[in-house]
Amino acid sequence: MSLRKRVFEVLEPSVSGLKIARVMEYFFITLIIGNIAAIQLETVPGFYAQYTSFFNDFETFSVLIFSIEYVLRLWTCSEMLKYKHPLKGRMSYMVSRSGLIDLLSILPFYLNFLPIDLRWLRIFRLFRLLRMLKIARYLTALNLIFAVIKDRREQLMVVIMFIFFLLVIIATVMYYVEGPAQPQVFSSIPATMWWGIATLTTVGYGDMVPITAMGKFLAGIIAIIGVGMYALPAGILSAGISDHLHAHKSSKEKRCPHCGKEIQ
Amino acid sequence: MSLRKRVFEVLEPSVSGLKIARVMEYFFITLIIGNIAAIQLETVPGFYAQYTSFFNDFETFSVLIFSIEYVLRLWTCSEMLKYKHPLKGRMSYMVSRSGLIDLLSILPFYLNFLPIDLRWLRIFRLFRLLRMLKIARYLTALNLIFAVIKDRREQLMVVIMFIFFLLVIIATVMYYVEGPAQPQVFSSIPATMWWGIATLTTVGYGDMVPITAMGKFLAGIIAIIGVGMYALPAGILSAGISDHLHAHKSSKEKRCPHCGKEIQ
Amino acid sequence: MSLRKRVFEVLEPSVSGLKIARVMEYFFITLIIGNIAAIQLETVPGFYAQYTSFFNDFETFSVLIFSIEYVLRLWTCSEMLKYKHPLKGRMSYMVSRSGLIDLLSILPFYLNFLPIDLRWLRIFRLFRLLRMLKIARYLTALNLIFAVIKDRREQLMVVIMFIFFLLVIIATVMYYVEGPAQPQVFSSIPATMWWGIATLTTVGYGDMVPITAMGKFLAGIIAIIGVGMYALPAGILSAGISDHLHAHKSSKEKRCPHCGKEIQ
Amino acid sequence: MSLRKRVFEVLEPSVSGLKIARVMEYFFITLIIGNIAAIQLETVPGFYAQYTSFFNDFETFSVLIFSIEYVLRLWTCSEMLKYKHPLKGRMSYMVSRSGLIDLLSILPFYLNFLPIDLRWLRIFRLFRLLRMLKIARYLTALNLIFAVIKDRREQLMVVIMFIFFLLVIIATVMYYVEGPAQPQVFSSIPATMWWGIATLTTVGYGDMVPITAMGKFLAGIIAIIGVGMYALPAGILSAGISDHLHAHKSSKEKRCPHCGKEIQ
């Protein structure tokens, strides 16, 4: 077996099932989780100042590993049928979703060494967040949820449109009802929409609360509509999950109990 | 084909499927969304003052288009079997739901030119909001939700009656329990109802919170009942959605395609 | 037909289907709703003072009608098989649920004329609230919900026990975690339970909020558990509703497709 | 029958069904509930000071009973096939889950008499909370819920992973959007996560609320996603409950009782 094929199999545990591939998988999951934790902990005031050198070292180490990973993936991608062509295959791998994520998530580190305007650098630093998405390669279990959402995206879009439609009407009516009593709080229809969404989803922050009797009456009706609204995506996604989980059952052949021939 | 029929088909894309009808559809959807946005942005303090002339021009333009649309629809409605009669058909189109919405939503603009009391004019201005409903003609996907709600309206009414019944009891009991401790907050049964609805729907604004041990105990039970309450419309609407989505399956009789016998 | 039977049929529209019985039904529903409204509006500060005479007249009128209704029901109850015996039947009707509600809800009015301690009178006044329950006789649609709840009461009890079990554990742990940081707010385990229930049911009043990192971490987990908790009664009641709605389907005879005999 | 067997049957009502065993069961349930109540009420400020001697006496009494129970269970456990061996069986019973709970929950009391550092004692005192878990032995109804959760633990883990994945992304984005406007409130990504979880689960405490237009827009989308999120565990657990409740139905093969042929 060629070295390239071997490296490819080490990087793709789902293809090869090699033991060293599984070890590499766990190493990458740990490294990515470490990176996610680092990105978040860096923002804690005082924490970054105290452990600056550790955060910097970990960043350098991570980028080094991810760079090697990227180069190896680029080299070995031609093992896949999709990217077989030596040059054109690698080009299309580079602009594929996972190829772009891998590249962009390490880019900010290298841009530090270039003489670029600092303000631009800050925006590029946000690309580090893309490392979070690298974990999706390993958490195949998440695919069930994404598959269900993708399957039912049309119906979910209808529900979101319906919620938005409702929200516009609610905010408009509530603005005219409650606005005169609290002109500072329910100051415009878009501002009232913030209240509408907090009520309709039953979040209820309490930063905007109607005080007039009519406003409270309307808010009560809206809150009850909100309860009903939970039922719509629940019904759609529940049916979607149960369809996915029982997919193997329906894939079994069905036969007529009388003549024994297959039936759709 | 007569000109009237042609105009009718341009206005009704679902009937004709003409390409120009689709273009008109997208134009009207965009115009209506623009109108909805304008109605909302006008209320943002300072925004209207800054762009008054733009808002006025857009309003004039919209009313012009909607007026032409209304006249054309009134002219061509006799293409539909329902409104075939030249005069009686047009009369009944005018008082049909979509006919009324089309007329009332442009009326406020024209009333400006009549010598009417200003106070009445303000109320008529609210008719502009009806333009939001014009979009329902194009968003046929929303019809699934309306159809499900219509299908199950009796059961949903029972749930709403049940919630209201519960609310009356909860508010009455809570008023006598918590009222003495917080006479300013739980000041009357209707006032306590506002707390009851915020708790039962789990919105929980936090503007009214029981402070006595007994009040908190009762509120806890009510909150748990509220959790159960979500199940009732969820069960009804979920069943309704799944019935609608699977309607085509149950409508066909199942027979073995080989021997012709019926199968359960 | 005897007069007693005629009066009985007028009072029980579901038995007779007489037109005058339907009229009586609507009259009683209206009167009860009026009584519920009166009980609630009386508590609005200033409102009772302004309309004292109206509230008193309406109370006298209602009690008069309800008293006549009670006497007539007591007289005609022997038309029902259950209460056939002239004396024993009437005795058992008096202590039946609806008999007791009818009696107790008018009792406070008559006690006013007796020389009783005023403090006792106030408690008896609460019996007026029982008039709310009189409406259940007419709103038979609510019976679907009560039937579903009754059907699944064992499973719902298990869920409530589980929620309570969870609540005790959550409150105990949270008290030891958050108590030291906010001794005034998370002052004891029962006090923390109030926070626990507001979080678990996602009401989230915001009057008690953890401030320590560990407390927030725990609260986050509890809130996510709360989301899962909605699923348990939803699953149970949804299944219950769908069973009730499809009951007529399963009541149809099932026959073996081979020999044609009936199967359970 | 040997004395050991008799004692075993008294302690295990589900095995023997003896009347005295049922009485013992109710006694233990009452005692455990009393202990749970005592643990909670002791933390109420002022309450413990007032009833110190009662709490102490009840603690001594409870530990005495639980100690006798533990010794008897240890003695009679060899009646069970699993723990048949006189010495090795008892050793493995001692380290079994219920054996450990029984021992650890009475341990703090006895440690009082040993010359140990007081600080350690306080931590051991928390072991008293384990008495709550002793009740699980009797509340077998809770097992339905635990069984459903265990059955679906993989799917629930996927949902929890998905929620956590979502939370990390939401908190990171919201920190960069809202942080600059409210640096004291949205002070770091982990701090923003607290807001994220309160919004996604629709708890909405209101201690952290976005104030910028962009932040409110994002929060609205997150709240709507939160509504959808309820559907995922609801679908999974509802299916799990219905599978458990209907398990007996699908377990029996269906045959026509007359001709003996199988029916779908």
PDB file of N, CA and C in Angstrom, chain A residues 36 39-41 43-45 126 129 132-133 135-136 139 141-142 144-146 149 160 163 194 197 201-205 207-208 229-230 233-234 237-238 241 245-246 257, chain D residues 152 155 158-159 161-162 165 168-169 172 175-176 187-190 193 195 199 202-206 208-210 216 219-221 223-224 227-228 230-232 234-236 264:
ATOM      1  N   ILE A  36     -11.858  25.164  21.262  1.00  0.00           N
ATOM      2  CA  ILE A  36     -13.136  25.834  21.555  1.00  0.00           C
ATOM      3  C   ILE A  36     -13.076  26.437  22.957  1.00  0.00           C
ATOM      4  N   ILE A  39     -10.792  29.541  22.962  1.00  0.00           N
ATOM      5  CA  ILE A  39     -11.434  30.711  22.354  1.00  0.00           C
ATOM      6  C   ILE A  39     -12.383  31.375  23.348  1.00  0.00           C
ATOM      7  N   GLN A  40     -13.093  30.530  24.130  1.00  0.00           N
ATOM      8  CA  GLN A  40     -14.061  31.081  25.072  1.00  0.00           C
ATOM      9  C   GLN A  40     -13.401  31.634  26.325  1.00  0.00           C
ATOM     10  N   LEU A  41     -12.405  30.903  26.858  1.00  0.00           N
ATOM     11  CA  LEU A  41     -11.782  31.348  28.111  1.00  0.00           C
ATOM     12  C   LEU A  41     -10.946  32.605  27.902  1.00  0.00           C
ATOM     13  N   THR A  43     -11.751  35.154  26.479  1.00  0.00           N
ATOM     14  CA  THR A  43     -12.581  36.354  26.620  1.00  0.00           C
ATOM     15  C   THR A  43     -12.906  36.676  28.069  1.00  0.00           C
ATOM     16  N   VAL A  44     -12.613  35.743  28.997  1.00  0.00           N
ATOM     17  CA  VAL A  44     -12.900  36.009  30.411  1.00  0.00           C
ATOM     18  C   VAL A  44     -11.923  37.076  30.913  1.00  0.00           C
ATOM     19  N   PRO A  45     -12.416  38.208  31.426  1.00  0.00           N
ATOM     20  CA  PRO A  45     -11.514  39.289  31.843  1.00  0.00           C
ATOM     21  C   PRO A  45     -10.541  38.796  32.914  1.00  0.00           C
ATOM     22  N   LEU A 126     -11.766  36.293  13.819  1.00  0.00           N
ATOM     23  CA  LEU A 126     -13.047  35.592  14.037  1.00  0.00           C
ATOM     24  C   LEU A 126     -13.080  34.259  13.290  1.00  0.00           C
ATOM     25  N   LEU A 129     -13.043  30.904  14.970  1.00  0.00           N
ATOM     26  CA  LEU A 129     -14.267  30.259  15.448  1.00  0.00           C
ATOM     27  C   LEU A 129     -14.675  29.097  14.549  1.00  0.00           C
ATOM     28  N   MET A 132     -14.565  25.385  15.501  1.00  0.00           N
ATOM     29  CA  MET A 132     -15.701  24.688  16.110  1.00  0.00           C
ATOM     30  C   MET A 132     -16.347  23.736  15.113  1.00  0.00           C
ATOM     31  N   LEU A 133     -16.449  24.182  13.875  1.00  0.00           N
ATOM     32  CA  LEU A 133     -17.128  23.380  12.854  1.00  0.00           C
ATOM     33  C   LEU A 133     -16.322  22.154  12.454  1.00  0.00           C
ATOM     34  N   ILE A 135     -15.266  19.984  14.301  1.00  0.00           N
ATOM     35  CA  ILE A 135     -15.683  18.830  15.102  1.00  0.00           C
ATOM     36  C   ILE A 135     -16.833  18.072  14.435  1.00  0.00           C
ATOM     37  N   ALA A 136     -17.581  18.768  13.578  1.00  0.00           N
ATOM     38  CA  ALA A 136     -18.723  18.124  12.916  1.00  0.00           C
ATOM     39  C   ALA A 136     -18.279  16.908  12.105  1.00  0.00           C
ATOM     40  N   LEU A 139     -18.419  14.154  14.867  1.00  0.00           N
ATOM     41  CA  LEU A 139     -19.677  13.894  15.564  1.00  0.00           C
ATOM     42  C   LEU A 139     -20.760  13.517  14.552  1.00  0.00           C
ATOM     43  N   ALA A 141     -23.072  11.596  14.841  1.00  0.00           N
ATOM     44  CA  ALA A 141     -24.397  11.446  15.458  1.00  0.00           C
ATOM     45  C   ALA A 141     -25.258  12.691  15.233  1.00  0.00           C
ATOM     46  N   LEU A 142     -24.584  13.875  15.172  1.00  0.00           N
ATOM     47  CA  LEU A 142     -25.331  15.113  14.936  1.00  0.00           C
ATOM     48  C   LEU A 142     -26.053  15.077  13.593  1.00  0.00           C
ATOM     49  N   LEU A 144     -27.994  12.948  12.393  1.00  0.00           N
ATOM     50  CA  LEU A 144     -29.409  12.566  12.494  1.00  0.00           C
ATOM     51  C   LEU A 144     -30.266  13.824  12.560  1.00  0.00           C
ATOM     52  N   ILE A 145     -29.861  14.748  13.473  1.00  0.00           N
ATOM     53  CA  ILE A 145     -30.644  15.974  13.659  1.00  0.00           C
ATOM     54  C   ILE A 145     -30.621  16.827  12.404  1.00  0.00           C
ATOM     55  N   PHE A 146     -29.420  16.984  11.807  1.00  0.00           N
ATOM     56  CA  PHE A 146     -29.336  17.792  10.592  1.00  0.00           C
ATOM     57  C   PHE A 146     -30.169  17.163   9.477  1.00  0.00           C
ATOM     58  N   ILE A 149     -33.822  17.893  10.119  1.00  0.00           N
ATOM     59  CA  ILE A 149     -34.128  19.303   9.813  1.00  0.00           C
ATOM     60  C   ILE A 149     -34.144  19.517   8.301  1.00  0.00           C
ATOM     61  N   ILE A 160     -41.876  28.975  10.297  1.00  0.00           N
ATOM     62  CA  ILE A 160     -41.131  30.209  10.585  1.00  0.00           C
ATOM     63  C   ILE A 160     -41.806  31.399   9.904  1.00  0.00           C
ATOM     64  N   ILE A 163     -44.815  32.187  11.985  1.00  0.00           N
ATOM     65  CA  ILE A 163     -44.434  32.890  13.216  1.00  0.00           C
ATOM     66  C   ILE A 163     -44.118  34.348  12.894  1.00  0.00           C
ATOM     67  N   TRP A 194     -39.699  43.013  19.607  1.00  0.00           N
ATOM     68  CA  TRP A 194     -38.816  42.371  20.601  1.00  0.00           C
ATOM     69  C   TRP A 194     -39.652  41.825  21.754  1.00  0.00           C
ATOM     70  N   ILE A 197     -41.694  38.739  20.420  1.00  0.00           N
ATOM     71  CA  ILE A 197     -40.970  37.475  20.295  1.00  0.00           C
ATOM     72  C   ILE A 197     -40.699  36.876  21.665  1.00  0.00           C
ATOM     73  N   THR A 201     -42.552  33.218  22.295  1.00  0.00           N
ATOM     74  CA  THR A 201     -41.712  32.058  22.580  1.00  0.00           C
ATOM     75  C   THR A 201     -41.700  31.747  24.068  1.00  0.00           C
ATOM     76  N   THR A 202     -42.479  32.493  24.862  1.00  0.00           N
ATOM     77  CA  THR A 202     -42.577  32.335  26.326  1.00  0.00           C
ATOM     78  C   THR A 202     -41.246  32.522  27.045  1.00  0.00           C
ATOM     79  N   VAL A 203     -40.286  33.237  26.430  1.00  0.00           N
ATOM     80  CA  VAL A 203     -39.036  33.553  27.138  1.00  0.00           C
ATOM     81  C   VAL A 203     -39.344  34.525  28.275  1.00  0.00           C
ATOM     82  N   GLY A 204     -40.054  35.605  27.955  1.00  0.00           N
ATOM     83  CA  GLY A 204     -40.513  36.549  28.983  1.00  0.00           C
ATOM     84  C   GLY A 204     -39.414  37.157  29.816  1.00  0.00           C
ATOM     85  N   TYR A 205     -38.513  37.957  29.178  1.00  0.00           N
ATOM     86  CA  TYR A 205     -37.417  38.566  29.948  1.00  0.00           C
ATOM     87  C   TYR A 205     -37.938  39.484  31.041  1.00  0.00           C
ATOM     88  N   ASP A 207     -38.233  42.786  30.484  1.00  0.00           N
ATOM     89  CA  ASP A 207     -37.740  44.155  30.270  1.00  0.00           C
ATOM     90  C   ASP A 207     -38.808  45.041  29.638  1.00  0.00           C
ATOM     91  N   MET A 208     -39.792  44.407  28.966  1.00  0.00           N
ATOM     92  CA  MET A 208     -40.926  45.145  28.411  1.00  0.00           C
ATOM     93  C   MET A 208     -42.187  44.417  28.846  1.00  0.00           C
ATOM     94  N   MET A 229     -48.199  27.471  19.443  1.00  0.00           N
ATOM     95  CA  MET A 229     -47.136  27.524  18.444  1.00  0.00           C
ATOM     96  C   MET A 229     -46.070  26.444  18.649  1.00  0.00           C
ATOM     97  N   TYR A 230     -45.866  26.041  19.921  1.00  0.00           N
ATOM     98  CA  TYR A 230     -44.886  24.988  20.195  1.00  0.00           C
ATOM     99  C   TYR A 230     -45.291  23.688  19.523  1.00  0.00           C
ATOM    100  N   PRO A 233     -43.860  23.071  15.303  1.00  0.00           N
ATOM    101  CA  PRO A 233     -42.575  22.404  15.030  1.00  0.00           C
ATOM    102  C   PRO A 233     -42.456  21.069  15.748  1.00  0.00           C
ATOM    103  N   ALA A 234     -43.085  20.957  16.930  1.00  0.00           N
ATOM    104  CA  ALA A 234     -43.027  19.686  17.656  1.00  0.00           C
ATOM    105  C   ALA A 234     -43.619  18.565  16.815  1.00  0.00           C
ATOM    106  N   LEU A 237     -41.198  17.955  13.670  1.00  0.00           N
ATOM    107  CA  LEU A 237     -39.917  17.301  13.959  1.00  0.00           C
ATOM    108  C   LEU A 237     -40.105  15.920  14.583  1.00  0.00           C
ATOM    109  N   SER A 238     -41.142  15.778  15.428  1.00  0.00           N
ATOM    110  CA  SER A 238     -41.398  14.461  16.013  1.00  0.00           C
ATOM    111  C   SER A 238     -41.650  13.437  14.915  1.00  0.00           C
ATOM    112  N   ILE A 241     -38.337  12.675  13.179  1.00  0.00           N
ATOM    113  CA  ILE A 241     -37.455  11.778  13.932  1.00  0.00           C
ATOM    114  C   ILE A 241     -37.977  10.354  13.845  1.00  0.00           C
ATOM    115  N   LEU A 245     -36.054   7.060  12.494  1.00  0.00           N
ATOM    116  CA  LEU A 245     -35.744   5.920  13.354  1.00  0.00           C
ATOM    117  C   LEU A 245     -36.391   4.635  12.839  1.00  0.00           C
ATOM    118  N   HIS A 246     -37.551   4.781  12.183  1.00  0.00           N
ATOM    119  CA  HIS A 246     -38.259   3.593  11.698  1.00  0.00           C
ATOM    120  C   HIS A 246     -37.985   3.323  10.217  1.00  0.00           C
ATOM    121  N   PRO A 257     -50.053 -11.288   1.972  1.00  0.00           N
ATOM    122  CA  PRO A 257     -50.142 -12.545   2.720  1.00  0.00           C
ATOM    123  C   PRO A 257     -50.890 -13.647   1.972  1.00  0.00           C
TER     124      PRO A 257
ATOM    125  N   ARG D 152     -33.541   5.374  25.458  1.00  0.00           N
ATOM    126  CA  ARG D 152     -33.303   6.402  24.440  1.00  0.00           C
ATOM    127  C   ARG D 152     -32.072   7.228  24.772  1.00  0.00           C
ATOM    128  N   GLN D 155     -29.979   8.692  21.770  1.00  0.00           N
ATOM    129  CA  GLN D 155     -30.619   9.795  21.053  1.00  0.00           C
ATOM    130  C   GLN D 155     -30.665  11.053  21.909  1.00  0.00           C
ATOM    131  N   VAL D 158     -27.365  12.709  21.851  1.00  0.00           N
ATOM    132  CA  VAL D 158     -27.180  13.453  20.602  1.00  0.00           C
ATOM    133  C   VAL D 158     -27.843  14.825  20.706  1.00  0.00           C
ATOM    134  N   VAL D 159     -29.085  14.843  21.262  1.00  0.00           N
ATOM    135  CA  VAL D 159     -29.785  16.114  21.421  1.00  0.00           C
ATOM    136  C   VAL D 159     -29.005  17.040  22.350  1.00  0.00           C
ATOM    137  N   MET D 161     -25.781  16.975  23.016  1.00  0.00           N
ATOM    138  CA  MET D 161     -24.592  17.416  22.281  1.00  0.00           C
ATOM    139  C   MET D 161     -24.947  18.539  21.309  1.00  0.00           C
ATOM    140  N   PHE D 162     -26.094  18.377  20.630  1.00  0.00           N
ATOM    141  CA  PHE D 162     -26.540  19.371  19.663  1.00  0.00           C
ATOM    142  C   PHE D 162     -26.836  20.696  20.360  1.00  0.00           C
ATOM    143  N   PHE D 165     -23.553  22.247  21.325  1.00  0.00           N
ATOM    144  CA  PHE D 165     -22.921  22.749  20.104  1.00  0.00           C
ATOM    145  C   PHE D 165     -23.546  24.099  19.714  1.00  0.00           C
ATOM    146  N   VAL D 168     -22.587  26.912  22.214  1.00  0.00           N
ATOM    147  CA  VAL D 168     -21.241  27.458  22.031  1.00  0.00           C
ATOM    148  C   VAL D 168     -21.265  28.485  20.902  1.00  0.00           C
ATOM    149  N   ILE D 169     -21.917  28.141  19.790  1.00  0.00           N
ATOM    150  CA  ILE D 169     -21.970  29.057  18.647  1.00  0.00           C
ATOM    151  C   ILE D 169     -22.756  30.323  19.009  1.00  0.00           C
ATOM    152  N   THR D 172     -20.797  32.562  21.444  1.00  0.00           N
ATOM    153  CA  THR D 172     -19.649  33.203  20.801  1.00  0.00           C
ATOM    154  C   THR D 172     -20.097  34.370  19.932  1.00  0.00           C
ATOM    155  N   TYR D 175     -21.574  37.230  22.034  1.00  0.00           N
ATOM    156  CA  TYR D 175     -20.550  37.977  22.772  1.00  0.00           C
ATOM    157  C   TYR D 175     -19.949  39.062  21.888  1.00  0.00           C
ATOM    158  N   TYR D 176     -19.663  38.721  20.614  1.00  0.00           N
ATOM    159  CA  TYR D 176     -19.054  39.709  19.729  1.00  0.00           C
ATOM    160  C   TYR D 176     -20.064  40.761  19.285  1.00  0.00           C
ATOM    161  N   SER D 187     -19.846  39.946  29.521  1.00  0.00           N
ATOM    162  CA  SER D 187     -18.444  40.239  29.779  1.00  0.00           C
ATOM    163  C   SER D 187     -17.482  39.221  29.167  1.00  0.00           C
ATOM    164  N   SER D 188     -17.950  38.012  28.875  1.00  0.00           N
ATOM    165  CA  SER D 188     -17.089  36.989  28.269  1.00  0.00           C
ATOM    166  C   SER D 188     -17.979  35.953  27.609  1.00  0.00           C
ATOM    167  N   ILE D 189     -17.377  35.067  26.820  1.00  0.00           N
ATOM    168  CA  ILE D 189     -18.211  34.057  26.163  1.00  0.00           C
ATOM    169  C   ILE D 189     -18.882  33.132  27.186  1.00  0.00           C
ATOM    170  N   PRO D 190     -18.146  32.622  28.189  1.00  0.00           N
ATOM    171  CA  PRO D 190     -18.843  31.786  29.184  1.00  0.00           C
ATOM    172  C   PRO D 190     -19.982  32.531  29.878  1.00  0.00           C
ATOM    173  N   MET D 193     -22.871  32.565  27.677  1.00  0.00           N
ATOM    174  CA  MET D 193     -23.498  31.249  27.604  1.00  0.00           C
ATOM    175  C   MET D 193     -24.667  31.143  28.580  1.00  0.00           C
ATOM    176  N   TRP D 195     -26.650  33.537  29.401  1.00  0.00           N
ATOM    177  CA  TRP D 195     -27.772  34.167  28.715  1.00  0.00           C
ATOM    178  C   TRP D 195     -28.317  33.219  27.647  1.00  0.00           C
ATOM    179  N   THR D 199     -32.149  31.744  27.265  1.00  0.00           N
ATOM    180  CA  THR D 199     -32.982  32.090  26.110  1.00  0.00           C
ATOM    181  C   THR D 199     -33.391  30.839  25.336  1.00  0.00           C
ATOM    182  N   THR D 202     -35.971  29.030  26.941  1.00  0.00           N
ATOM    183  CA  THR D 202     -37.092  29.953  27.180  1.00  0.00           C
ATOM    184  C   THR D 202     -37.353  30.211  28.660  1.00  0.00           C
ATOM    185  N   VAL D 203     -36.325  30.010  29.519  1.00  0.00           N
ATOM    186  CA  VAL D 203     -36.490  30.373  30.926  1.00  0.00           C
ATOM    187  C   VAL D 203     -36.588  31.895  31.034  1.00  0.00           C
ATOM    188  N   GLY D 204     -35.615  32.605  30.433  1.00  0.00           N
ATOM    189  CA  GLY D 204     -35.679  34.070  30.376  1.00  0.00           C
ATOM    190  C   GLY D 204     -35.736  34.754  31.715  1.00  0.00           C
ATOM    191  N   TYR D 205     -34.665  34.601  32.535  1.00  0.00           N
ATOM    192  CA  TYR D 205     -34.662  35.243  33.854  1.00  0.00           C
ATOM    193  C   TYR D 205     -34.773  36.761  33.741  1.00  0.00           C
ATOM    194  N   GLY D 206     -34.135  37.321  32.713  1.00  0.00           N
ATOM    195  CA  GLY D 206     -34.157  38.767  32.569  1.00  0.00           C
ATOM    196  C   GLY D 206     -32.991  39.456  33.249  1.00  0.00           C
ATOM    197  N   MET D 208     -29.904  39.167  32.141  1.00  0.00           N
ATOM    198  CA  MET D 208     -29.083  39.590  31.009  1.00  0.00           C
ATOM    199  C   MET D 208     -30.009  39.737  29.811  1.00  0.00           C
ATOM    200  N   VAL D 209     -30.112  40.929  29.243  1.00  0.00           N
ATOM    201  CA  VAL D 209     -31.010  41.174  28.115  1.00  0.00           C
ATOM    202  C   VAL D 209     -30.274  42.020  27.082  1.00  0.00           C
ATOM    203  N   PRO D 210     -30.259  41.613  25.803  1.00  0.00           N
ATOM    204  CA  PRO D 210     -29.588  42.429  24.787  1.00  0.00           C
ATOM    205  C   PRO D 210     -30.285  43.773  24.637  1.00  0.00           C
ATOM    206  N   LYS D 216     -30.835  42.094  19.666  1.00  0.00           N
ATOM    207  CA  LYS D 216     -32.227  41.686  19.821  1.00  0.00           C
ATOM    208  C   LYS D 216     -32.680  40.835  18.644  1.00  0.00           C
ATOM    209  N   ALA D 219     -31.184  37.470  19.212  1.00  0.00           N
ATOM    210  CA  ALA D 219     -31.860  36.829  20.343  1.00  0.00           C
ATOM    211  C   ALA D 219     -33.221  36.295  19.914  1.00  0.00           C
ATOM    212  N   GLY D 220     -33.913  37.054  19.050  1.00  0.00           N
ATOM    213  CA  GLY D 220     -35.205  36.602  18.558  1.00  0.00           C
ATOM    214  C   GLY D 220     -35.080  35.299  17.788  1.00  0.00           C
ATOM    215  N   ILE D 221     -34.077  35.233  16.899  1.00  0.00           N
ATOM    216  CA  ILE D 221     -33.860  34.007  16.125  1.00  0.00           C
ATOM    217  C   ILE D 221     -33.539  32.846  17.063  1.00  0.00           C
ATOM    218  N   ALA D 223     -34.404  32.506  20.197  1.00  0.00           N
ATOM    219  CA  ALA D 223     -35.605  32.110  20.943  1.00  0.00           C
ATOM    220  C   ALA D 223     -36.500  31.213  20.082  1.00  0.00           C
ATOM    221  N   ILE D 224     -36.599  31.538  18.777  1.00  0.00           N
ATOM    222  CA  ILE D 224     -37.429  30.715  17.889  1.00  0.00           C
ATOM    223  C   ILE D 224     -36.790  29.340  17.701  1.00  0.00           C
ATOM    224  N   VAL D 227     -37.714  27.242  20.539  1.00  0.00           N
ATOM    225  CA  VAL D 227     -39.033  26.623  20.417  1.00  0.00           C
ATOM    226  C   VAL D 227     -38.922  25.302  19.654  1.00  0.00           C
ATOM    227  N   GLY D 228     -38.156  25.339  18.541  1.00  0.00           N
ATOM    228  CA  GLY D 228     -37.970  24.124  17.765  1.00  0.00           C
ATOM    229  C   GLY D 228     -37.265  23.039  18.565  1.00  0.00           C
ATOM    230  N   TYR D 230     -37.505  22.214  21.605  1.00  0.00           N
ATOM    231  CA  TYR D 230     -38.382  21.433  22.478  1.00  0.00           C
ATOM    232  C   TYR D 230     -38.895  20.200  21.750  1.00  0.00           C
ATOM    233  N   ALA D 231     -38.986  20.326  20.430  1.00  0.00           N
ATOM    234  CA  ALA D 231     -39.573  19.255  19.653  1.00  0.00           C
ATOM    235  C   ALA D 231     -38.682  18.010  19.645  1.00  0.00           C
ATOM    236  N   LEU D 232     -37.353  18.203  19.713  1.00  0.00           N
ATOM    237  CA  LEU D 232     -36.459  17.058  19.572  1.00  0.00           C
ATOM    238  C   LEU D 232     -36.588  16.073  20.734  1.00  0.00           C
ATOM    239  N   ALA D 234     -38.962  15.972  22.866  1.00  0.00           N
ATOM    240  CA  ALA D 234     -40.383  15.595  22.928  1.00  0.00           C
ATOM    241  C   ALA D 234     -40.652  14.424  21.999  1.00  0.00           C
ATOM    242  N   GLY D 235     -40.142  14.529  20.767  1.00  0.00           N
ATOM    243  CA  GLY D 235     -40.342  13.446  19.813  1.00  0.00           C
ATOM    244  C   GLY D 235     -39.718  12.149  20.280  1.00  0.00           C
ATOM    245  N   ILE D 236     -38.499  12.252  20.803  1.00  0.00           N
ATOM    246  CA  ILE D 236     -37.770  11.052  21.224  1.00  0.00           C
ATOM    247  C   ILE D 236     -38.442  10.390  22.420  1.00  0.00           C
ATOM    248  N   GLN D 264     -52.023  -9.425  10.162  1.00  0.00           N
ATOM    249  CA  GLN D 264     -51.189  -8.231  10.411  1.00  0.00           C
ATOM    250  C   GLN D 264     -52.017  -7.181  11.130  1.00  0.00           C
TER     251      GLN D 264
END
